[in-house]
PDB file of C-alpha atoms in Angstrom:
ATOM      1  CA  MET A  58      30.283  -2.822  10.047  1.00  0.00           C
ATOM      2  CA  ILE A  59      31.075  -6.333   8.872  1.00  0.00           C
ATOM      3  CA  THR A  60      34.088  -8.573   9.188  1.00  0.00           C
ATOM      4  CA  LEU A  61      36.245  -9.613   6.253  1.00  0.00           C
ATOM      5  CA  SER A  62      34.740 -13.117   6.491  1.00  0.00           C
ATOM      6  CA  GLN A  63      31.216 -11.671   6.322  1.00  0.00           C
ATOM      7  CA  TYR A  64      32.215  -9.596   3.295  1.00  0.00           C
ATOM      8  CA  HIS A  65      33.565 -12.720   1.584  1.00  0.00           C
ATOM      9  CA  ASP A  66      30.348 -14.595   2.434  1.00  0.00           C
ATOM     10  CA  ASP A  67      28.226 -11.782   0.975  1.00  0.00           C
ATOM     11  CA  PHE A  68      30.277 -11.410  -2.217  1.00  0.00           C
ATOM     12  CA  GLY A  69      31.312 -14.936  -3.150  1.00  0.00           C
ATOM     13  CA  GLY A  70      34.507 -15.528  -1.192  1.00  0.00           C
ATOM     14  CA  ALA A  71      38.015 -14.188  -1.356  1.00  0.00           C
ATOM     15  CA  ARG A  72      39.163 -12.895  -4.734  1.00  0.00           C
ATOM     16  CA  GLN A  73      40.930 -15.422  -6.910  1.00  0.00           C
ATOM     17  CA  GLN A  74      42.329 -12.745  -9.238  1.00  0.00           C
ATOM     18  CA  PRO A  75      44.579  -9.782  -8.431  1.00  0.00           C
ATOM     19  CA  PHE A  76      42.734  -6.625  -7.399  1.00  0.00           C
ATOM     20  CA  TYR A  77      44.059  -3.062  -7.493  1.00  0.00           C
ATOM     21  CA  GLU A  78      42.070   0.019  -6.548  1.00  0.00           C
ATOM     22  CA  TRP A  79      42.974   3.722  -6.589  1.00  0.00           C
ATOM     23  CA  GLU A  80      41.260   7.047  -6.114  1.00  0.00           C
ATOM     24  CA  ILE A  81      40.492   8.839  -9.390  1.00  0.00           C
ATOM     25  CA  ASN A  82      38.680  11.925  -8.089  1.00  0.00           C
ATOM     26  CA  ARG A  83      37.898  13.718  -4.836  1.00  0.00           C
ATOM     27  CA  GLU A  84      35.560  16.635  -4.160  1.00  0.00           C
ATOM     28  CA  THR A  85      35.188  18.143  -0.705  1.00  0.00           C
ATOM     29  CA  GLN A  86      32.255  20.245   0.512  1.00  0.00           C
ATOM     30  CA  ARG A  87      32.297  21.886   3.943  1.00  0.00           C
ATOM     31  CA  PHE A  88      29.598  23.319   6.175  1.00  0.00           C
ATOM     32  CA  GLY A  89      30.256  24.187   9.813  1.00  0.00           C
ATOM     33  CA  ASN A  90      32.023  21.294  11.502  1.00  0.00           C
ATOM     34  CA  VAL A  91      31.217  18.783   8.752  1.00  0.00           C
ATOM     35  CA  ALA A  92      33.161  17.973   5.590  1.00  0.00           C
ATOM     36  CA  HIS A  93      31.574  15.807   2.901  1.00  0.00           C
ATOM     37  CA  VAL A  94      34.116  14.073   0.693  1.00  0.00           C
ATOM     38  CA  TRP A  95      33.032  12.434  -2.570  1.00  0.00           C
ATOM     39  CA  SER A  96      35.832  10.010  -3.348  1.00  0.00           C
ATOM     40  CA  THR A  97      35.604   7.946  -6.538  1.00  0.00           C
ATOM     41  CA  TYR A  98      37.690   4.812  -7.065  1.00  0.00           C
ATOM     42  CA  ALA A  99      38.683   2.680 -10.041  1.00  0.00           C
ATOM     43  CA  SER A 100      39.555  -1.027  -9.955  1.00  0.00           C
ATOM     44  CA  SER A 101      41.704  -3.186 -12.227  1.00  0.00           C
ATOM     45  CA  ARG A 102      43.414  -6.593 -12.267  1.00  0.00           C
ATOM     46  CA  GLU A 103      46.927  -5.136 -12.584  1.00  0.00           C
ATOM     47  CA  PRO A 104      48.602  -1.871 -11.552  1.00  0.00           C
ATOM     48  CA  ALA A 105      47.347   0.929 -13.827  1.00  0.00           C
ATOM     49  CA  GLY A 106      45.543  -1.732 -15.887  1.00  0.00           C
ATOM     50  CA  GLU A 107      42.216  -1.657 -17.693  1.00  0.00           C
ATOM     51  CA  ILE A 108      39.476  -0.440 -15.348  1.00  0.00           C
ATOM     52  CA  PHE A 109      36.683  -2.958 -14.793  1.00  0.00           C
ATOM     53  CA  THR A 110      34.645  -0.933 -12.289  1.00  0.00           C
ATOM     54  CA  ARG A 111      34.362   2.517 -10.736  1.00  0.00           C
ATOM     55  CA  ARG A 112      32.579   3.263  -7.469  1.00  0.00           C
ATOM     56  CA  TRP A 113      32.092   5.467  -4.459  1.00  0.00           C
ATOM     57  CA  TRP A 114      30.703   4.673  -1.026  1.00  0.00           C
ATOM     58  CA  ILE A 115      29.455   6.252   2.180  1.00  0.00           C
ATOM     59  CA  THR A 116      31.637   5.554   5.184  1.00  0.00           C
ATOM     60  CA  SER A 117      29.801   7.594   7.815  1.00  0.00           C
ATOM     61  CA  TRP A 118      26.962  10.014   8.336  1.00  0.00           C
ATOM     62  CA  SER A 119      26.762  13.142  10.510  1.00  0.00           C
ATOM     63  CA  PHE A 120      25.198  16.588  10.388  1.00  0.00           C
ATOM     64  CA  ASP A 121      25.564  20.208  11.457  1.00  0.00           C
ATOM     65  CA  GLN A 122      22.883  22.887  11.485  1.00  0.00           C
ATOM     66  CA  GLU A 123      22.515  26.588  10.941  1.00  0.00           C
ATOM     67  CA  ARG A 124      23.225  28.837  13.883  1.00  0.00           C
ATOM     68  CA  GLU A 125      24.203  32.434  14.478  1.00  0.00           C
ATOM     69  CA  GLY A 126      27.205  33.128  12.285  1.00  0.00           C
ATOM     70  CA  LEU A 127      26.786  29.928  10.257  1.00  0.00           C
ATOM     71  CA  GLU A 128      24.141  29.795   7.552  1.00  0.00           C
ATOM     72  CA  VAL A 129      23.608  27.084   4.957  1.00  0.00           C
ATOM     73  CA  PRO A 130      25.267  28.315   1.741  1.00  0.00           C
ATOM     74  CA  GLY A 131      22.834  29.222  -1.050  1.00  0.00           C
ATOM     75  CA  GLU A 132      24.275  26.520  -3.328  1.00  0.00           C
ATOM     76  CA  TYR A 133      22.881  23.882  -0.921  1.00  0.00           C
ATOM     77  CA  LEU A 134      19.359  25.366  -0.817  1.00  0.00           C
ATOM     78  CA  ALA A 135      16.508  24.639  -3.211  1.00  0.00           C
ATOM     79  CA  GLU A 136      15.867  27.366  -5.758  1.00  0.00           C
TER      80      GLU A 136
END
């Protein structure tokens, strides 16, 4: 976790140009008590404007494990 001031220090200060960001895709995978959400964002200088970057990020990390009645789905196992 960092503060807004630390973020500005790390990335060259507060933005001098307008900045708009919106989600362009989301995929959710679930296993046990954990849901993994891939959320992709696009950024532009004006609402619905030309995209200058796309990104995704990790906001937290947790795990669950196999147990009786809950097995890792085959699609998540190596072939």
